[in-house]
């Protein structure tokens, strides 16, 4: 025997609805994780298709690399970064990263949008012009 | 120590278990089975507890309030929120209770003050105690914001509100990924809530493993989450892939998510499964607090105790029907001729 059913049952319905909201929200929608595209002209011409570090590291830590670069360039006036493999890279988002990854919409934005990350790179940097 | 240690040991054990599970590649168990089981336990356990509570009759309004009751019209200063006589007042009182923890705001302390180098007897001093209220408020609101923020992993496209709250939380733009204010707040609040139990002798005396365990568990969740975001790093896209798999009922476990995530996930799963059977049920219980959610209308409305056994009554009407003739004979006035 339950008391105050007319308040408690709607309350429980709201509770269940709230808790299962993602199930309703996404039902019937096919979702696939975004595939980042690296088929830009510059990358295609590369003999060894390799970023400054390996793929997994770049996936997880590219934002920290960029943050460190910014601090070093802006505060220390150090513009050259030597990474593993003895290759020399310029610490520059616009001139180095975007040289290969010239496809911002397909490369940067896809994942950032997927996980609601809104980096403020382009508050200062000039966004590459892309053909839509 | 005998009380504190078991709670700590369980949390440490869970962390080791999750690490082992991730190391042995038991992703299907710790990444799919355990979270699902925990979620189902949480929802059904929660309903079970509420239904169980709803079976307890509340026959009488419990006017444990601090305000003037509605009575004579000339009586001034009646408090409409503290001692409501109808439901609108109750709604306001419940709102303030749930969103502002008003009862806790009234928390007081009693201390014995000794005057040094004097023959005066020690004095008992009462005062307001707001730190618990403040830490509680910071803790609960941070927790809510953190949960809402996590909806970015469970929704596609991500609702505007989630993105807005996230940008608000990371407003300081400190570090990359941006530091969330709620992360710092909840860490500070949980630490305070723990330290207060250990440092205040009266509190330490009444604290049980069931009080420490949720604190350690939540501390573990916060720390593993923060480590994952700010220090050890994680493939966020993989995490969302996993979470979207759960909510679309097509679970997939992507590679390379890392041990720290599985620690975080197992601790959250245990929190969910433990929730309905612990003191954490105050989340549902606050809605069912009889001293808060009932209008104080004892003198206006008759409340009947449901477990009263039927009382045999003999009303005056029945009495008169029975003895009318005798009454008339004896000259006693009757209501019905």
Short mmCIF file of C-alpha atoms in Angstrom, two decimals:
data_model
loop_
_atom_site.label_atom_id
_atom_site.label_comp_id
_atom_site.label_asym_id
_atom_site.label_seq_id
_atom_site.Cartn_x
_atom_site.Cartn_y
_atom_site.Cartn_z
CA UNK A 1 0.00 0.00 0.00
CA UNK A 2 1.53 3.27 -1.14
CA UNK A 3 0.56 6.67 0.17
CA UNK A 4 0.61 9.95 -1.78
CA UNK A 5 0.70 8.10 -5.06
CA UNK A 6 -0.37 11.12 -7.05
CA UNK A 7 2.84 12.91 -6.13
CA UNK A 8 5.30 10.05 -5.73
CA UNK A 9 4.56 8.20 -8.96
CA UNK A 10 4.98 11.31 -11.17
CA UNK A 11 8.17 12.03 -9.21
CA UNK A 12 9.50 8.56 -9.96
CA UNK A 13 8.52 8.89 -13.62
CA UNK A 14 10.48 12.15 -13.83
CA UNK A 15 13.43 10.46 -12.11
CA UNK A 16 13.47 7.55 -14.55
CA UNK A 17 13.04 9.90 -17.49
CA UNK A 18 15.96 12.05 -16.35
CA UNK A 19 18.21 9.09 -15.72
CA UNK A 20 17.48 7.45 -19.06
CA UNK A 21 17.49 10.71 -21.01
CA UNK A 22 20.58 9.87 -23.11
CA UNK A 23 18.87 6.66 -24.23
CA UNK A 24 15.82 8.58 -25.51
CA UNK A 25 17.87 11.44 -26.88
CA UNK A 26 20.05 9.19 -29.03
CA UNK A 27 17.56 6.48 -29.92
CA UNK A 28 17.37 5.69 -33.60
CA UNK A 29 20.44 7.74 -34.40
CA UNK A 30 23.42 6.08 -35.94
CA UNK A 31 26.57 7.40 -34.39
CA UNK A 32 30.06 6.69 -35.51
CA UNK A 33 33.18 8.23 -34.09
CA UNK A 34 34.61 10.79 -36.50
CA UNK A 35 37.39 9.70 -38.79
CA UNK A 36 40.03 12.36 -39.13
CA UNK A 37 41.16 12.91 -42.70
CA UNK A 38 44.88 13.21 -43.40
CA UNK A 39 44.66 13.17 -47.17
CA UNK A 40 45.91 16.70 -47.77
CA UNK A 41 48.25 17.33 -50.72
CA UNK A 42 51.27 17.93 -48.49
CA UNK A 43 50.79 14.74 -46.49
CA UNK A 44 50.27 12.67 -49.64
CA UNK A 45 53.65 13.76 -50.95
CA UNK A 46 55.43 12.76 -47.75
CA UNK A 47 57.59 9.65 -47.95
CA UNK A 48 57.01 8.77 -44.30
CA UNK A 49 53.58 9.91 -43.14
CA UNK A 50 54.48 10.85 -39.59
CA UNK A 51 53.62 13.78 -37.38
CA UNK A 52 56.14 15.14 -34.87
CA UNK A 53 55.22 12.32 -32.47
CA UNK A 54 53.32 9.05 -32.87
CA UNK A 55 49.61 8.98 -33.53
CA UNK A 56 48.36 7.96 -30.08
CA UNK A 57 50.48 10.64 -28.39
CA UNK A 58 49.21 13.29 -30.78
CA UNK A 59 45.60 12.22 -30.23
CA UNK A 60 45.93 12.58 -26.48
CA UNK A 61 48.41 15.41 -26.04
CA UNK A 62 48.41 17.70 -29.08
CA UNK A 63 46.78 20.44 -27.03
CA UNK A 64 49.54 20.36 -24.48
CA UNK A 65 52.19 20.40 -27.20
CA UNK A 66 50.56 23.48 -28.69
CA UNK A 67 50.24 25.11 -25.29
CA UNK A 68 53.93 24.52 -24.55
CA UNK A 69 54.87 25.83 -27.96
CA UNK A 70 52.88 28.98 -27.43
CA UNK A 71 54.55 29.64 -24.08
CA UNK A 72 58.02 29.04 -25.50
CA UNK A 73 57.47 31.22 -28.54
CA UNK A 74 55.68 34.05 -26.82
CA UNK A 75 57.65 34.12 -23.58
CA UNK A 76 61.08 32.67 -24.48
CA UNK A 77 61.34 33.69 -28.15
CA UNK A 78 62.33 30.11 -28.91
CA UNK A 79 60.90 29.10 -32.25
CA UNK A 80 62.64 25.85 -33.13
CA UNK A 81 61.67 22.54 -31.62
CA UNK A 82 63.75 19.41 -32.13
CA UNK A 83 61.81 16.23 -31.70
CA UNK A 84 62.56 12.54 -31.87
CA UNK A 85 64.05 11.45 -35.13
CA UNK A 86 66.31 14.46 -35.23
CA UNK A 87 63.91 16.41 -37.42
CA UNK A 88 63.57 20.10 -36.84
CA UNK A 89 60.20 21.75 -36.67
CA UNK A 90 59.15 25.31 -36.31
CA UNK A 91 56.95 25.87 -33.28
CA UNK A 92 54.05 27.41 -35.12
CA UNK A 93 50.45 26.36 -35.45
CA UNK A 94 49.82 28.43 -38.55
CA UNK A 95 53.07 27.80 -40.37
CA UNK A 96 53.97 24.26 -39.29
CA UNK A 97 50.89 22.28 -38.19
CA UNK A 98 48.55 23.73 -40.75
CA UNK A 99 51.12 23.27 -43.53
CA UNK A 100 50.35 19.54 -43.54
CA UNK A 101 46.95 19.58 -41.86
CA UNK A 102 45.53 22.21 -44.15
CA UNK A 103 42.06 20.71 -43.79
CA UNK A 104 40.86 22.34 -40.57
CA UNK A 105 37.21 21.40 -40.99
CA UNK A 106 37.99 17.75 -41.63
CA UNK A 107 40.93 17.44 -39.27
CA UNK A 108 40.50 19.76 -36.27
CA UNK A 109 36.82 20.50 -36.12
CA UNK A 110 35.47 17.01 -36.56
CA UNK A 111 36.73 15.66 -33.24
CA UNK A 112 36.46 18.98 -31.42
CA UNK A 113 32.79 19.20 -32.30
CA UNK A 114 32.22 15.56 -31.44
CA UNK A 115 33.38 16.03 -27.84
CA UNK A 116 32.36 19.70 -27.50
CA UNK A 117 35.84 21.12 -27.27
CA UNK A 118 36.06 24.74 -28.23
CA UNK A 119 39.73 25.72 -28.31
CA UNK A 120 40.56 29.39 -28.62
CA UNK A 121 43.37 28.92 -31.19
CA UNK A 122 41.62 31.02 -33.79
CA UNK A 123 40.88 33.90 -31.47
CA UNK A 124 44.42 35.08 -32.35
CA UNK A 125 45.60 32.93 -35.24
CA UNK A 126 44.35 33.35 -38.75
CA UNK A 127 42.12 30.53 -39.80
CA UNK A 128 43.15 28.84 -43.05
CA UNK A 129 40.82 29.60 -45.91
CA UNK A 130 39.15 26.45 -47.12
CA UNK A 131 37.07 25.71 -50.12
CA UNK A 132 33.71 24.59 -48.92
CA UNK B 1 41.41 3.91 12.45
CA UNK B 2 39.32 0.76 12.74
CA UNK B 3 36.43 2.67 11.19
CA UNK B 4 38.36 4.63 8.62
CA UNK B 5 40.61 1.87 7.34
CA UNK B 6 37.99 -0.57 5.96
CA UNK B 7 36.40 2.22 3.89
CA UNK B 8 39.79 3.23 2.51
CA UNK B 9 40.76 -0.40 1.88
CA UNK B 10 37.63 -1.02 -0.20
CA UNK B 11 38.31 2.00 -2.42
CA UNK B 12 41.97 1.04 -2.85
CA UNK B 13 40.85 -2.51 -3.62
CA UNK B 14 38.49 -1.21 -6.29
CA UNK B 15 41.27 0.84 -7.87
CA UNK B 16 43.52 -2.26 -7.96
CA UNK B 17 40.67 -4.33 -9.38
CA UNK B 18 40.04 -1.84 -12.17
CA UNK B 19 43.75 -1.62 -12.98
CA UNK B 20 44.00 -5.40 -13.11
CA UNK B 21 40.91 -5.61 -15.30
CA UNK B 22 42.33 -3.07 -17.74
CA UNK B 23 45.74 -4.72 -17.71
CA UNK B 24 44.27 -8.16 -18.40
CA UNK B 25 42.13 -6.77 -21.20
CA UNK B 26 38.78 -7.52 -19.57
CA UNK B 27 37.26 -4.53 -21.39
CA UNK B 28 33.96 -6.25 -22.11
CA UNK B 29 33.41 -6.80 -18.39
CA UNK B 30 34.66 -3.52 -16.95
CA UNK B 31 33.71 -1.38 -19.92
CA UNK B 32 30.24 -2.71 -20.65
CA UNK B 33 28.87 -5.29 -18.24
CA UNK B 34 29.74 -3.59 -14.95
CA UNK B 35 28.50 -0.10 -15.98
CA UNK B 36 25.22 -1.51 -17.30
CA UNK B 37 24.66 -3.60 -14.18
CA UNK B 38 25.47 -0.61 -11.97
CA UNK B 39 23.08 1.64 -13.87
CA UNK B 40 20.22 -0.86 -13.68
CA UNK B 41 20.88 -1.40 -9.96
CA UNK B 42 20.86 2.34 -9.42
CA UNK B 43 17.57 3.04 -11.18
CA UNK B 44 15.65 0.06 -9.81
CA UNK B 45 17.20 0.33 -6.37
CA UNK B 46 16.23 3.99 -6.23
CA UNK B 47 12.63 3.23 -7.18
CA UNK B 48 12.52 0.37 -4.68
CA UNK B 49 13.67 2.59 -1.84
CA UNK B 50 11.19 5.36 -2.67
CA UNK B 51 8.29 2.91 -2.99
CA UNK B 52 9.31 1.35 0.32
CA UNK B 53 9.30 4.76 1.99
CA UNK B 54 5.99 5.64 0.37
CA UNK B 55 4.42 2.68 2.14
CA UNK B 56 4.97 4.29 5.52
CA UNK B 57 1.87 6.23 6.53
CA UNK B 58 2.30 9.81 7.69
CA UNK B 59 -0.93 10.24 9.60
CA UNK B 60 -0.18 13.53 11.25
CA UNK B 61 1.58 16.70 10.18
CA UNK B 62 4.77 17.15 12.14
CA UNK B 63 5.02 20.86 12.81
CA UNK B 64 8.72 20.99 13.70
CA UNK B 65 9.10 24.47 12.37
CA UNK B 66 10.58 27.74 13.48
CA UNK B 67 7.75 30.04 12.50
CA UNK B 68 4.39 31.32 13.66
CA UNK B 69 1.52 29.09 12.72
CA UNK B 70 -1.55 30.50 10.97
CA UNK B 71 -4.25 30.97 13.56
CA UNK B 72 -6.28 34.06 14.52
CA UNK B 73 -6.49 36.73 11.83
CA UNK B 74 -5.16 39.40 14.19
CA UNK B 75 -2.01 37.38 14.87
CA UNK B 76 0.83 39.15 13.09
CA UNK B 77 4.17 37.79 11.83
CA UNK B 78 2.89 34.46 10.71
CA UNK B 79 5.52 32.75 8.62
CA UNK B 80 4.23 31.57 5.31
CA UNK B 81 7.41 29.70 4.31
CA UNK B 82 8.63 28.32 7.62
CA UNK B 83 5.21 27.23 8.76
CA UNK B 84 3.06 27.03 5.64
CA UNK B 85 -0.64 26.34 5.93
CA UNK B 86 -1.11 25.33 2.30
CA UNK B 87 0.83 23.92 -0.60
CA UNK B 88 2.29 27.08 -2.20
CA UNK B 89 4.23 27.73 0.98
CA UNK B 90 5.34 24.11 1.03
CA UNK B 91 6.61 24.41 -2.53
CA UNK B 92 8.75 27.42 -1.58
CA UNK B 93 10.01 25.66 1.55
CA UNK B 94 10.90 22.53 -0.41
CA UNK B 95 12.58 24.58 -3.14
CA UNK B 96 14.78 26.36 -0.62
CA UNK B 97 15.52 23.07 1.10
CA UNK B 98 16.54 21.23 -2.06
CA UNK B 99 18.38 24.00 -3.86
CA UNK B 100 19.80 26.03 -0.96
CA UNK B 101 19.95 23.49 1.92
CA UNK B 102 18.05 25.88 4.18
CA UNK B 103 17.91 23.50 7.14
CA UNK B 104 21.67 23.17 7.08
CA UNK B 105 21.97 26.93 6.92
CA UNK B 106 20.41 26.99 10.39
CA UNK B 107 23.12 24.67 11.68
CA UNK B 108 24.37 25.78 15.09
CA UNK B 109 27.23 24.88 17.34
CA UNK B 110 27.50 24.69 21.11
CA UNK B 111 30.86 25.28 22.72
CA UNK B 112 32.15 25.58 26.26
CA UNK B 113 34.19 28.73 26.69
CA UNK B 114 36.66 28.92 29.55
CA UNK B 115 37.90 32.28 30.70
CA UNK B 116 41.61 31.92 31.43
CA UNK B 117 43.00 33.06 34.82
CA UNK B 118 39.59 33.63 36.26
CA UNK B 119 37.35 32.03 38.80
CA UNK B 120 34.30 32.42 36.54
CA UNK B 121 32.59 29.17 35.67
CA UNK B 122 32.91 28.09 32.03
CA UNK B 123 30.16 29.33 29.77
CA UNK B 124 28.20 27.42 27.18
CA UNK B 125 28.12 29.49 24.02
CA UNK B 126 25.85 28.88 21.07
CA UNK B 127 26.60 30.22 17.63
CA UNK B 128 25.93 29.84 13.99
CA UNK B 129 27.97 27.27 12.07
CA UNK B 130 27.99 27.86 8.35
CA UNK B 131 31.04 25.96 7.10
CA UNK B 132 29.23 22.65 6.71
CA UNK B 133 26.47 24.39 4.79
CA UNK B 134 28.97 26.15 2.54
CA UNK B 135 31.01 23.02 1.83
CA UNK B 136 27.84 21.00 1.30
CA UNK B 137 26.47 23.53 -1.14
CA UNK B 138 29.78 23.77 -3.02
CA UNK B 139 30.00 19.99 -3.14
CA UNK B 140 26.48 19.28 -4.36
CA UNK B 141 26.30 22.05 -6.94
CA UNK B 142 29.75 21.17 -8.30
CA UNK B 143 28.72 17.54 -8.50
CA UNK B 144 25.55 18.45 -10.40
CA UNK B 145 27.47 20.62 -12.87
CA UNK B 146 30.05 17.89 -13.36
CA UNK B 147 27.34 15.33 -14.08
CA UNK B 148 25.63 17.66 -16.56
CA UNK B 149 28.98 18.38 -18.19
CA UNK B 150 29.51 14.66 -18.70
CA UNK B 151 26.48 14.64 -20.97
CA UNK B 152 28.82 15.71 -23.75
CA UNK B 153 29.84 12.04 -23.83
CA UNK B 154 26.29 10.75 -23.90
CA UNK B 155 24.63 12.95 -26.50
CA UNK B 156 25.13 13.58 -30.19
CA UNK B 157 24.57 16.37 -31.16
CA UNK B 158 25.48 17.89 -27.81
CA UNK B 159 22.70 20.09 -26.39
CA UNK B 160 23.32 23.79 -26.22
CA UNK B 161 22.92 23.88 -22.43
CA UNK B 162 25.69 21.34 -21.86
CA UNK B 163 28.10 23.31 -24.03
CA UNK B 164 27.13 26.55 -22.35
CA UNK B 165 27.67 25.18 -18.83
CA UNK B 166 30.98 23.73 -19.92
CA UNK B 167 32.23 27.01 -21.30
CA UNK B 168 31.05 28.73 -18.13
CA UNK B 169 32.89 26.20 -15.99
CA UNK B 170 36.09 26.58 -18.02
CA UNK B 171 35.70 30.35 -18.12
CA UNK B 172 39.11 30.97 -16.54
CA UNK B 173 40.87 29.42 -19.58
CA UNK B 174 43.60 28.25 -17.27
CA UNK B 175 45.83 25.58 -18.82
CA UNK B 176 45.08 23.14 -21.61
CA UNK B 177 42.68 21.36 -21.42
CA UNK B 178 41.00 24.27 -19.64
CA UNK B 179 40.67 23.84 -15.88
CA UNK B 180 37.08 23.51 -14.72
CA UNK B 181 36.24 25.54 -11.63
CA UNK B 182 33.93 22.82 -10.36
CA UNK B 183 36.82 20.34 -10.31
CA UNK B 184 38.74 22.50 -7.87
CA UNK B 185 35.61 23.27 -5.84
CA UNK B 186 34.52 19.67 -5.42
CA UNK B 187 38.03 18.57 -4.48
CA UNK B 188 38.21 21.27 -1.80
CA UNK B 189 34.69 20.51 -0.53
CA UNK B 190 35.21 16.74 -0.31
CA UNK B 191 38.51 17.28 1.48
CA UNK B 192 36.80 19.59 3.97
CA UNK B 193 33.95 17.15 4.55
CA UNK B 194 36.49 14.41 5.25
CA UNK B 195 38.79 16.47 7.47
CA UNK B 196 35.86 17.68 9.55
CA UNK B 197 34.92 14.08 10.36
CA UNK B 198 38.45 13.27 11.45
CA UNK B 199 39.28 16.46 13.32
CA UNK B 200 36.08 17.18 15.26
CA UNK B 201 36.04 14.63 18.13
CA UNK B 202 32.25 14.35 18.38
CA UNK B 203 31.99 13.74 14.66
CA UNK B 204 34.77 11.21 14.62
CA UNK B 205 32.98 9.36 17.41
CA UNK B 206 29.75 9.01 15.43
CA UNK B 207 31.38 8.38 12.03
CA UNK B 208 31.00 4.91 10.58
CA UNK B 209 32.61 3.18 7.59
CA UNK B 210 29.42 4.02 5.69
CA UNK B 211 30.25 7.71 6.24
CA UNK B 212 33.84 7.47 5.08
CA UNK B 213 33.29 5.11 2.17
CA UNK B 214 31.26 7.51 -0.04
CA UNK B 215 33.74 10.28 0.72
CA UNK B 216 36.71 8.15 -0.34
CA UNK B 217 34.81 6.86 -3.33
CA UNK B 218 33.91 10.34 -4.53
CA UNK B 219 37.42 11.55 -3.78
CA UNK B 220 38.72 8.68 -5.93
CA UNK B 221 36.32 9.57 -8.74
CA UNK B 222 37.29 13.23 -8.67
CA UNK B 223 41.01 12.55 -8.54
CA UNK B 224 40.95 9.89 -11.27
CA UNK B 225 38.85 12.18 -13.45
CA UNK B 226 41.15 15.13 -12.93
CA UNK B 227 44.30 13.03 -13.50
CA UNK B 228 42.79 11.79 -16.72
CA UNK B 229 41.90 15.26 -17.94
CA UNK B 230 44.88 17.29 -16.80
CA UNK B 231 47.83 14.95 -16.27
CA UNK B 232 47.90 11.40 -17.62
CA UNK B 233 45.84 12.37 -20.69
CA UNK B 234 43.27 10.31 -22.50
CA UNK B 235 41.84 9.77 -25.95
CA UNK B 236 38.56 11.63 -25.43
CA UNK B 237 37.13 10.60 -28.79
CA UNK B 238 37.52 6.94 -27.77
CA UNK B 239 35.72 7.62 -24.50
CA UNK B 240 32.81 9.20 -26.29
CA UNK B 241 32.69 6.26 -28.69
CA UNK B 242 32.35 3.94 -25.69
CA UNK B 243 29.72 6.10 -23.96
CA UNK B 244 27.68 6.49 -27.14
CA UNK B 245 27.83 2.72 -27.53
CA UNK B 246 26.14 2.32 -24.13
CA UNK B 247 23.31 4.75 -24.77
CA UNK B 248 22.56 3.52 -28.28
CA UNK B 249 22.61 -0.06 -26.93
CA UNK B 250 25.40 -1.03 -29.33
CA UNK B 251 28.32 -1.18 -26.92
CA UNK B 252 31.76 -1.18 -28.46
CA UNK B 253 35.02 -0.92 -26.60
CA UNK B 254 37.61 1.12 -28.52
CA UNK B 255 41.29 0.43 -27.90
CA UNK B 256 43.73 2.70 -26.15
CA UNK B 257 41.45 4.31 -23.56
CA UNK B 258 43.84 3.58 -20.73
CA UNK B 259 43.83 2.29 -17.18
CA UNK B 260 42.93 5.61 -15.54
CA UNK B 261 39.62 5.63 -17.37
CA UNK B 262 38.75 2.14 -16.16
CA UNK B 263 39.56 3.15 -12.58
CA UNK B 264 37.28 6.17 -12.96
CA UNK B 265 34.55 4.05 -14.54
CA UNK B 266 34.63 1.29 -11.93
CA UNK B 267 34.49 3.80 -9.06
CA UNK B 268 31.51 5.55 -10.68
CA UNK B 269 29.83 2.18 -11.26
CA UNK B 270 30.31 1.24 -7.62
CA UNK B 271 28.95 4.62 -6.55
CA UNK B 272 25.85 4.09 -8.68
CA UNK B 273 25.24 0.55 -7.45
CA UNK B 274 25.91 1.52 -3.83
CA UNK B 275 23.75 4.63 -3.99
CA UNK B 276 20.26 3.20 -3.36
CA UNK B 277 21.39 1.16 -0.38
CA UNK B 278 23.28 3.85 1.47
CA UNK B 279 22.99 7.23 3.13
CA UNK B 280 23.36 8.72 -0.34
CA UNK B 281 19.63 8.07 -0.74
CA UNK B 282 19.10 11.42 0.95
CA UNK B 283 18.93 12.58 -2.68
CA UNK B 284 15.51 10.95 -2.91
CA UNK B 285 14.78 11.20 0.77
CA UNK B 286 14.89 14.98 0.88
CA UNK B 287 11.70 15.01 -1.18
CA UNK B 288 10.02 12.79 1.38
CA UNK B 289 11.01 14.70 4.54
CA UNK B 290 7.76 14.88 6.52
CA UNK B 291 8.84 17.94 8.48
CA UNK B 292 9.50 19.81 5.24
CA UNK B 293 6.97 18.64 2.67
CA UNK B 294 3.73 18.83 4.64
CA UNK B 295 1.64 21.91 5.21
CA UNK B 296 1.01 22.49 8.89
CA UNK B 297 -2.77 22.31 8.78
CA UNK B 298 -3.44 20.07 11.74
CA UNK B 299 -5.99 22.47 13.21
CA UNK B 300 -7.77 23.04 9.90
CA UNK B 301 -8.04 19.59 8.44
CA UNK B 302 -8.71 16.29 10.11
CA UNK B 303 -5.98 13.72 9.45
CA UNK B 304 -6.99 10.17 10.08
CA UNK B 305 -4.49 7.64 11.25
CA UNK B 306 -4.62 4.79 8.72
CA UNK B 307 -3.60 2.10 11.16
CA UNK B 308 -6.39 2.85 13.61
CA UNK B 309 -8.50 -0.23 14.09
CA UNK B 310 -12.22 0.42 13.51
CA UNK B 311 -13.76 1.88 16.64
CA UNK B 312 -17.37 0.96 17.45
CA UNK B 313 -19.29 4.17 17.83
CA UNK B 314 -22.78 4.85 18.94
CA UNK B 315 -23.83 8.26 17.68
CA UNK B 316 -26.41 10.43 19.36
CA UNK B 317 -28.80 9.94 16.46
CA UNK B 318 -28.62 6.18 16.91
CA UNK B 319 -29.01 6.58 20.68
CA UNK B 320 -32.09 8.70 20.22
CA UNK B 321 -33.57 6.24 17.72
CA UNK B 322 -33.10 3.50 20.27
CA UNK B 323 -34.53 5.29 23.29
CA UNK B 324 -36.90 7.83 21.72
CA UNK B 325 -40.03 6.42 23.22
CA UNK B 326 -38.54 6.08 26.66
CA UNK B 327 -37.13 9.58 26.46
CA UNK B 328 -40.50 11.07 25.48
CA UNK B 329 -42.11 9.18 28.30
CA UNK B 330 -39.65 10.62 30.77
CA UNK B 331 -40.14 14.12 29.34
CA UNK B 332 -36.61 14.44 27.94
CA UNK B 333 -36.51 16.67 24.83
CA UNK B 334 -35.65 14.84 21.61
CA UNK B 335 -34.30 16.26 18.37
CA UNK B 336 -36.46 14.19 16.06
CA UNK B 337 -40.10 13.57 16.77
#
